[in-house]
Amino acid sequence: MKLLEQRIREDGQVLPGDVLKVDSFLNHQVDPELMAEVGKEFQRHFADQPVTKILTVESSGIAPAVFTGYAFKVLVVFARKHKSVTLKEDMFTSVVYSYTKKVSNHIAIARKFLSADDKVLIIDDFLANGQAVEGLIDIINQAGAQLLGVGIVIEKTFQKGRQLLDKRDIPVYSLARIKEFKDGQVVFTEEQENPDGAEA
């Protein structure tokens, strides 16, 4: 997705530890027009799938997930990272380790919002080590729901997340695929390297 790649080049910041900061348009301040295009692109790619629900993890995945849900005209559910006082025992839960923040979070989705009848598309902002997606897959399995695919806004191809999902034959579609960070700049993979074939 050239629009997204251009925005990453213009506004993204490469920080030590292979961290890409995109808080000016994705995960702190949100550009609704860009997210609308992101949602449309995910809907275009997964249009032949009978999606009934979009899942993500708070908070950075919410913006792209909501716009994808709008494009599909389906409900969006985000896993909460901390149990609030309104969350009781009737929850699906999993544990997700954040390599960026070096902490483990319990994520939870209310059982009433996810059932065995649901056909789920996971949407998230980043795919690096794959822990957030693995946690959501665990919850989907607990619910007996069907996972149709995973949509990622920005993928770091040099980390292990994609390999973990490929081993499980889970369809993954990433809009911007980063090959490496070189001299403080983002280097994207070539379009023909996108495993799903379609130009992003």
PDB file of C-alpha atoms in Angstrom:
ATOM      1  CA  MET A   1       0.000   0.000   0.000  1.00  0.00           C
ATOM      2  CA  LYS A   2       2.018   2.912  -1.355  1.00  0.00           C
ATOM      3  CA  LEU A   3       0.094   5.580   0.572  1.00  0.00           C
ATOM      4  CA  LEU A   4       1.000   3.918   3.858  1.00  0.00           C
ATOM      5  CA  GLU A   5       4.637   3.353   2.890  1.00  0.00           C
ATOM      6  CA  GLN A   6       4.957   7.007   1.955  1.00  0.00           C
ATOM      7  CA  ARG A   7       3.528   8.088   5.294  1.00  0.00           C
ATOM      8  CA  ILE A   8       5.915   5.783   7.165  1.00  0.00           C
ATOM      9  CA  ARG A   9       8.860   7.260   5.266  1.00  0.00           C
ATOM     10  CA  GLU A  10       7.724  10.823   5.934  1.00  0.00           C
ATOM     11  CA  ASP A  11       6.543  10.594   9.539  1.00  0.00           C
ATOM     12  CA  GLY A  12       7.892   7.352  11.012  1.00  0.00           C
ATOM     13  CA  GLN A  13      10.890   7.438  13.344  1.00  0.00           C
ATOM     14  CA  VAL A  14      13.350   4.557  13.680  1.00  0.00           C
ATOM     15  CA  LEU A  15      14.465   4.173  17.291  1.00  0.00           C
ATOM     16  CA  PRO A  16      17.120   1.940  18.871  1.00  0.00           C
ATOM     17  CA  GLY A  17      16.132  -1.699  19.292  1.00  0.00           C
ATOM     18  CA  ASP A  18      14.407  -1.977  15.891  1.00  0.00           C
ATOM     19  CA  VAL A  19      11.466   0.124  17.089  1.00  0.00           C
ATOM     20  CA  LEU A  20       9.428   2.099  14.549  1.00  0.00           C
ATOM     21  CA  LYS A  21       7.567   5.042  16.046  1.00  0.00           C
ATOM     22  CA  VAL A  22       4.388   5.901  14.122  1.00  0.00           C
ATOM     23  CA  ASP A  23       2.534   7.770  16.839  1.00  0.00           C
ATOM     24  CA  SER A  24       1.838  10.776  14.597  1.00  0.00           C
ATOM     25  CA  PHE A  25      -0.709   8.881  12.472  1.00  0.00           C
ATOM     26  CA  LEU A  26      -1.408   5.356  13.803  1.00  0.00           C
ATOM     27  CA  ASN A  27      -1.054   4.583  17.484  1.00  0.00           C
ATOM     28  CA  HIS A  28      -1.339   7.834  19.432  1.00  0.00           C
ATOM     29  CA  GLN A  29      -2.555  10.502  17.056  1.00  0.00           C
ATOM     30  CA  VAL A  30      -4.725   8.833  14.406  1.00  0.00           C
ATOM     31  CA  ASP A  31      -5.203   9.936  10.794  1.00  0.00           C
ATOM     32  CA  PRO A  32      -8.811   8.942  10.042  1.00  0.00           C
ATOM     33  CA  GLU A  33      -8.470   9.367   6.270  1.00  0.00           C
ATOM     34  CA  LEU A  34      -5.456   7.059   6.166  1.00  0.00           C
ATOM     35  CA  MET A  35      -7.183   4.542   8.452  1.00  0.00           C
ATOM     36  CA  ALA A  36     -10.252   4.623   6.185  1.00  0.00           C
ATOM     37  CA  GLU A  37      -8.022   3.625   3.262  1.00  0.00           C
ATOM     38  CA  VAL A  38      -6.445   0.900   5.420  1.00  0.00           C
ATOM     39  CA  GLY A  39      -9.903  -0.468   6.240  1.00  0.00           C
ATOM     40  CA  LYS A  40     -10.940  -0.432   2.585  1.00  0.00           C
ATOM     41  CA  GLU A  41      -7.780  -2.294   1.571  1.00  0.00           C
ATOM     42  CA  PHE A  42      -8.310  -5.033   4.157  1.00  0.00           C
ATOM     43  CA  GLN A  43     -11.935  -5.361   3.044  1.00  0.00           C
ATOM     44  CA  ARG A  44     -10.855  -5.573  -0.599  1.00  0.00           C
ATOM     45  CA  HIS A  45      -8.327  -8.300   0.134  1.00  0.00           C
ATOM     46  CA  PHE A  46     -10.609 -10.411   2.348  1.00  0.00           C
ATOM     47  CA  ALA A  47     -13.821  -9.612   0.432  1.00  0.00           C
ATOM     48  CA  ASP A  48     -14.456 -13.265  -0.446  1.00  0.00           C
ATOM     49  CA  GLN A  49     -14.392 -14.298   3.221  1.00  0.00           C
ATOM     50  CA  PRO A  50     -17.652 -14.481   5.256  1.00  0.00           C
ATOM     51  CA  VAL A  51     -16.371 -12.244   8.053  1.00  0.00           C
ATOM     52  CA  THR A  52     -18.811 -11.744  10.946  1.00  0.00           C
ATOM     53  CA  LYS A  53     -16.497 -10.056  13.444  1.00  0.00           C
ATOM     54  CA  ILE A  54     -13.223  -8.125  13.640  1.00  0.00           C
ATOM     55  CA  LEU A  55     -10.892  -8.746  16.611  1.00  0.00           C
ATOM     56  CA  THR A  56      -7.946  -6.693  17.842  1.00  0.00           C
ATOM     57  CA  VAL A  57      -6.076  -5.787  21.040  1.00  0.00           C
ATOM     58  CA  GLU A  58      -6.275  -2.421  22.755  1.00  0.00           C
ATOM     59  CA  SER A  59      -5.205   0.155  22.133  1.00  0.00           C
ATOM     60  CA  SER A  60      -3.126   0.561  18.984  1.00  0.00           C
ATOM     61  CA  GLY A  61      -5.096  -1.945  16.944  1.00  0.00           C
ATOM     62  CA  ILE A  62      -8.439  -0.261  17.538  1.00  0.00           C
ATOM     63  CA  ALA A  63      -8.255   2.444  14.847  1.00  0.00           C
ATOM     64  CA  PRO A  64      -7.450   0.155  11.882  1.00  0.00           C
ATOM     65  CA  ALA A  65      -9.837  -2.502  13.232  1.00  0.00           C
ATOM     66  CA  VAL A  66     -12.763  -0.080  13.508  1.00  0.00           C
ATOM     67  CA  PHE A  67     -12.311   1.205   9.963  1.00  0.00           C
ATOM     68  CA  THR A  68     -12.014  -2.374   8.704  1.00  0.00           C
ATOM     69  CA  GLY A  69     -15.198  -3.256  10.560  1.00  0.00           C
ATOM     70  CA  TYR A  70     -16.890  -0.254   8.975  1.00  0.00           C
ATOM     71  CA  ALA A  71     -15.783  -1.407   5.520  1.00  0.00           C
ATOM     72  CA  PHE A  72     -17.135  -4.920   6.193  1.00  0.00           C
ATOM     73  CA  LYS A  73     -20.211  -3.605   8.059  1.00  0.00           C
ATOM     74  CA  VAL A  74     -19.523  -5.951  10.982  1.00  0.00           C
ATOM     75  CA  LEU A  75     -18.918  -5.465  14.700  1.00  0.00           C
ATOM     76  CA  VAL A  76     -15.443  -4.919  16.139  1.00  0.00           C
ATOM     77  CA  VAL A  77     -14.291  -6.361  19.475  1.00  0.00           C
ATOM     78  CA  PHE A  78     -11.032  -5.394  21.165  1.00  0.00           C
ATOM     79  CA  ALA A  79      -9.357  -7.444  23.851  1.00  0.00           C
ATOM     80  CA  ARG A  80      -8.761  -5.452  26.997  1.00  0.00           C
ATOM     81  CA  LYS A  81      -5.316  -5.602  28.556  1.00  0.00           C
ATOM     82  CA  HIS A  82      -6.378  -4.927  32.128  1.00  0.00           C
ATOM     83  CA  LYS A  83      -9.443  -6.275  33.864  1.00  0.00           C
ATOM     84  CA  SER A  84     -11.642  -3.331  34.796  1.00  0.00           C
ATOM     85  CA  VAL A  85     -14.158  -3.354  37.625  1.00  0.00           C
ATOM     86  CA  THR A  86     -16.929  -4.019  35.102  1.00  0.00           C
ATOM     87  CA  LEU A  87     -15.287  -7.194  33.827  1.00  0.00           C
ATOM     88  CA  LYS A  88     -16.410 -10.306  35.689  1.00  0.00           C
ATOM     89  CA  GLU A  89     -15.603 -13.993  35.436  1.00  0.00           C
ATOM     90  CA  ASP A  90     -17.393 -14.589  32.133  1.00  0.00           C
ATOM     91  CA  MET A  91     -14.346 -13.883  29.992  1.00  0.00           C
ATOM     92  CA  PHE A  92     -12.032 -15.542  27.508  1.00  0.00           C
ATOM     93  CA  THR A  93      -8.463 -14.700  28.584  1.00  0.00           C
ATOM     94  CA  SER A  94      -4.914 -15.158  27.360  1.00  0.00           C
ATOM     95  CA  VAL A  95      -1.447 -13.825  28.196  1.00  0.00           C
ATOM     96  CA  VAL A  96       0.510 -11.646  25.751  1.00  0.00           C
ATOM     97  CA  TYR A  97       4.167 -10.659  26.178  1.00  0.00           C
ATOM     98  CA  SER A  98       5.204  -7.267  24.816  1.00  0.00           C
ATOM     99  CA  TYR A  99       8.820  -7.238  23.603  1.00  0.00           C
ATOM    100  CA  THR A 100       8.672  -3.460  23.207  1.00  0.00           C
ATOM    101  CA  LYS A 101       7.482  -2.790  26.768  1.00  0.00           C
ATOM    102  CA  LYS A 102       9.027  -5.916  28.344  1.00  0.00           C
ATOM    103  CA  VAL A 103       5.836  -6.811  30.190  1.00  0.00           C
ATOM    104  CA  SER A 104       3.216  -9.558  30.065  1.00  0.00           C
ATOM    105  CA  ASN A 105      -0.416  -8.509  29.800  1.00  0.00           C
ATOM    106  CA  HIS A 106      -3.544 -10.510  30.446  1.00  0.00           C
ATOM    107  CA  ILE A 107      -5.978  -9.837  27.616  1.00  0.00           C
ATOM    108  CA  ALA A 108      -9.678 -10.566  27.904  1.00  0.00           C
ATOM    109  CA  ILE A 109     -12.814 -10.625  25.760  1.00  0.00           C
ATOM    110  CA  ALA A 110     -16.299 -11.071  27.197  1.00  0.00           C
ATOM    111  CA  ARG A 111     -17.821 -14.411  26.207  1.00  0.00           C
ATOM    112  CA  LYS A 112     -21.025 -12.673  25.121  1.00  0.00           C
ATOM    113  CA  PHE A 113     -19.124 -10.874  22.329  1.00  0.00           C
ATOM    114  CA  LEU A 114     -17.510 -13.951  20.721  1.00  0.00           C
ATOM    115  CA  SER A 115     -19.165 -17.278  19.964  1.00  0.00           C
ATOM    116  CA  ALA A 116     -18.688 -20.457  17.962  1.00  0.00           C
ATOM    117  CA  ASP A 117     -20.867 -18.914  15.246  1.00  0.00           C
ATOM    118  CA  ASP A 118     -18.346 -16.156  14.551  1.00  0.00           C
ATOM    119  CA  LYS A 119     -16.000 -16.082  11.576  1.00  0.00           C
ATOM    120  CA  VAL A 120     -13.189 -13.815  12.650  1.00  0.00           C
ATOM    121  CA  LEU A 121     -10.678 -11.511  10.990  1.00  0.00           C
ATOM    122  CA  ILE A 122      -7.857 -10.286  13.242  1.00  0.00           C
ATOM    123  CA  ILE A 123      -6.592  -6.769  12.548  1.00  0.00           C
ATOM    124  CA  ASP A 124      -3.562  -5.265  14.310  1.00  0.00           C
ATOM    125  CA  ASP A 125      -1.170  -2.371  13.858  1.00  0.00           C
ATOM    126  CA  PHE A 126       2.123  -4.311  13.986  1.00  0.00           C
ATOM    127  CA  LEU A 127       3.343  -7.853  13.415  1.00  0.00           C
ATOM    128  CA  ALA A 128       6.786  -8.392  14.909  1.00  0.00           C
ATOM    129  CA  ASN A 129       7.140 -11.365  17.244  1.00  0.00           C
ATOM    130  CA  GLY A 130       3.496 -12.318  16.863  1.00  0.00           C
ATOM    131  CA  GLN A 131       2.553 -12.423  20.534  1.00  0.00           C
ATOM    132  CA  ALA A 132      -0.586 -10.268  20.308  1.00  0.00           C
ATOM    133  CA  VAL A 133      -1.957 -12.290  17.398  1.00  0.00           C
ATOM    134  CA  GLU A 134      -1.135 -15.556  19.181  1.00  0.00           C
ATOM    135  CA  GLY A 135      -3.089 -14.354  22.209  1.00  0.00           C
ATOM    136  CA  LEU A 136      -6.109 -13.499  20.060  1.00  0.00           C
ATOM    137  CA  ILE A 137      -5.908 -16.875  18.307  1.00  0.00           C
ATOM    138  CA  ASP A 138      -5.935 -18.556  21.719  1.00  0.00           C
ATOM    139  CA  ILE A 139      -9.132 -16.662  22.612  1.00  0.00           C
ATOM    140  CA  ILE A 140     -10.726 -17.494  19.250  1.00  0.00           C
ATOM    141  CA  ASN A 141      -9.970 -21.173  19.865  1.00  0.00           C
ATOM    142  CA  GLN A 142     -11.454 -20.993  23.371  1.00  0.00           C
ATOM    143  CA  ALA A 143     -14.653 -19.572  21.868  1.00  0.00           C
ATOM    144  CA  GLY A 144     -14.771 -22.249  19.170  1.00  0.00           C
ATOM    145  CA  ALA A 145     -14.915 -19.484  16.545  1.00  0.00           C
ATOM    146  CA  GLN A 146     -13.304 -19.722  13.103  1.00  0.00           C
ATOM    147  CA  LEU A 147     -10.250 -17.628  12.202  1.00  0.00           C
ATOM    148  CA  LEU A 148     -10.379 -16.530   8.550  1.00  0.00           C
ATOM    149  CA  GLY A 149      -7.201 -14.479   8.405  1.00  0.00           C
ATOM    150  CA  VAL A 150      -4.983 -11.776   9.863  1.00  0.00           C
ATOM    151  CA  GLY A 151      -4.611  -8.226   8.556  1.00  0.00           C
ATOM    152  CA  ILE A 152      -1.542  -6.265   9.645  1.00  0.00           C
ATOM    153  CA  VAL A 153      -0.872  -2.588   9.012  1.00  0.00           C
ATOM    154  CA  ILE A 154       2.936  -2.794   9.409  1.00  0.00           C
ATOM    155  CA  GLU A 155       4.945  -6.034   9.411  1.00  0.00           C
ATOM    156  CA  LYS A 156       8.588  -6.397  10.419  1.00  0.00           C
ATOM    157  CA  THR A 157       9.572  -9.297   8.185  1.00  0.00           C
ATOM    158  CA  PHE A 158      12.922  -9.739   9.960  1.00  0.00           C
ATOM    159  CA  GLN A 159      11.194 -10.846  13.164  1.00  0.00           C
ATOM    160  CA  LYS A 160       9.550 -14.198  13.802  1.00  0.00           C
ATOM    161  CA  GLY A 161       5.831 -13.340  13.883  1.00  0.00           C
ATOM    162  CA  ARG A 162       5.093 -14.110  10.224  1.00  0.00           C
ATOM    163  CA  GLN A 163       6.913 -17.440  10.400  1.00  0.00           C
ATOM    164  CA  LEU A 164       4.815 -18.524  13.397  1.00  0.00           C
ATOM    165  CA  LEU A 165       1.595 -17.788  11.504  1.00  0.00           C
ATOM    166  CA  ASP A 166       2.817 -19.329   8.244  1.00  0.00           C
ATOM    167  CA  LYS A 167       3.580 -22.574  10.092  1.00  0.00           C
ATOM    168  CA  ARG A 168      -0.067 -22.689  11.159  1.00  0.00           C
ATOM    169  CA  ASP A 169      -1.283 -21.978   7.596  1.00  0.00           C
ATOM    170  CA  ILE A 170      -3.023 -18.786   8.699  1.00  0.00           C
ATOM    171  CA  PRO A 171      -3.593 -16.314   5.827  1.00  0.00           C
ATOM    172  CA  VAL A 172      -1.773 -13.051   6.595  1.00  0.00           C
ATOM    173  CA  TYR A 173      -2.028  -9.826   4.612  1.00  0.00           C
ATOM    174  CA  SER A 174       0.296  -6.954   5.539  1.00  0.00           C
ATOM    175  CA  LEU A 175      -0.065  -3.497   4.015  1.00  0.00           C
ATOM    176  CA  ALA A 176       3.538  -2.384   4.611  1.00  0.00           C
ATOM    177  CA  ARG A 177       6.291  -4.986   4.932  1.00  0.00           C
ATOM    178  CA  ILE A 178       9.590  -3.802   6.377  1.00  0.00           C
ATOM    179  CA  LYS A 179      12.711  -5.697   5.369  1.00  0.00           C
ATOM    180  CA  GLU A 180      15.106  -3.847   7.668  1.00  0.00           C
ATOM    181  CA  PHE A 181      16.075  -0.575   9.298  1.00  0.00           C
ATOM    182  CA  LYS A 182      19.238   0.773   7.709  1.00  0.00           C
ATOM    183  CA  ASP A 183      21.031   3.951   8.783  1.00  0.00           C
ATOM    184  CA  GLY A 184      17.904   5.166  10.526  1.00  0.00           C
ATOM    185  CA  GLN A 185      15.735   4.614   7.450  1.00  0.00           C
ATOM    186  CA  VAL A 186      12.979   2.118   6.696  1.00  0.00           C
ATOM    187  CA  VAL A 187      13.671  -0.385   3.905  1.00  0.00           C
ATOM    188  CA  PHE A 188      10.527  -2.055   2.547  1.00  0.00           C
ATOM    189  CA  THR A 189      10.412  -5.478   0.908  1.00  0.00           C
ATOM    190  CA  GLU A 190       9.758  -5.557  -2.813  1.00  0.00           C
ATOM    191  CA  GLU A 191       6.102  -5.871  -3.822  1.00  0.00           C
ATOM    192  CA  GLN A 192       6.635  -9.247  -5.458  1.00  0.00           C
ATOM    193  CA  GLU A 193       7.838 -10.596  -2.099  1.00  0.00           C
ATOM    194  CA  ASN A 194       4.379 -10.191  -0.540  1.00  0.00           C
ATOM    195  CA  PRO A 195       3.422 -13.844   0.031  1.00  0.00           C
ATOM    196  CA  ASP A 196      -0.238 -13.212  -0.731  1.00  0.00           C
ATOM    197  CA  GLY A 197       0.626 -11.926  -4.174  1.00  0.00           C
ATOM    198  CA  ALA A 198      -1.697  -8.957  -4.447  1.00  0.00           C
ATOM    199  CA  GLU A 199      -0.009  -5.594  -4.654  1.00  0.00           C
ATOM    200  CA  ALA A 200      -0.374  -3.802  -1.341  1.00  0.00           C
TER     201      ALA A 200
END
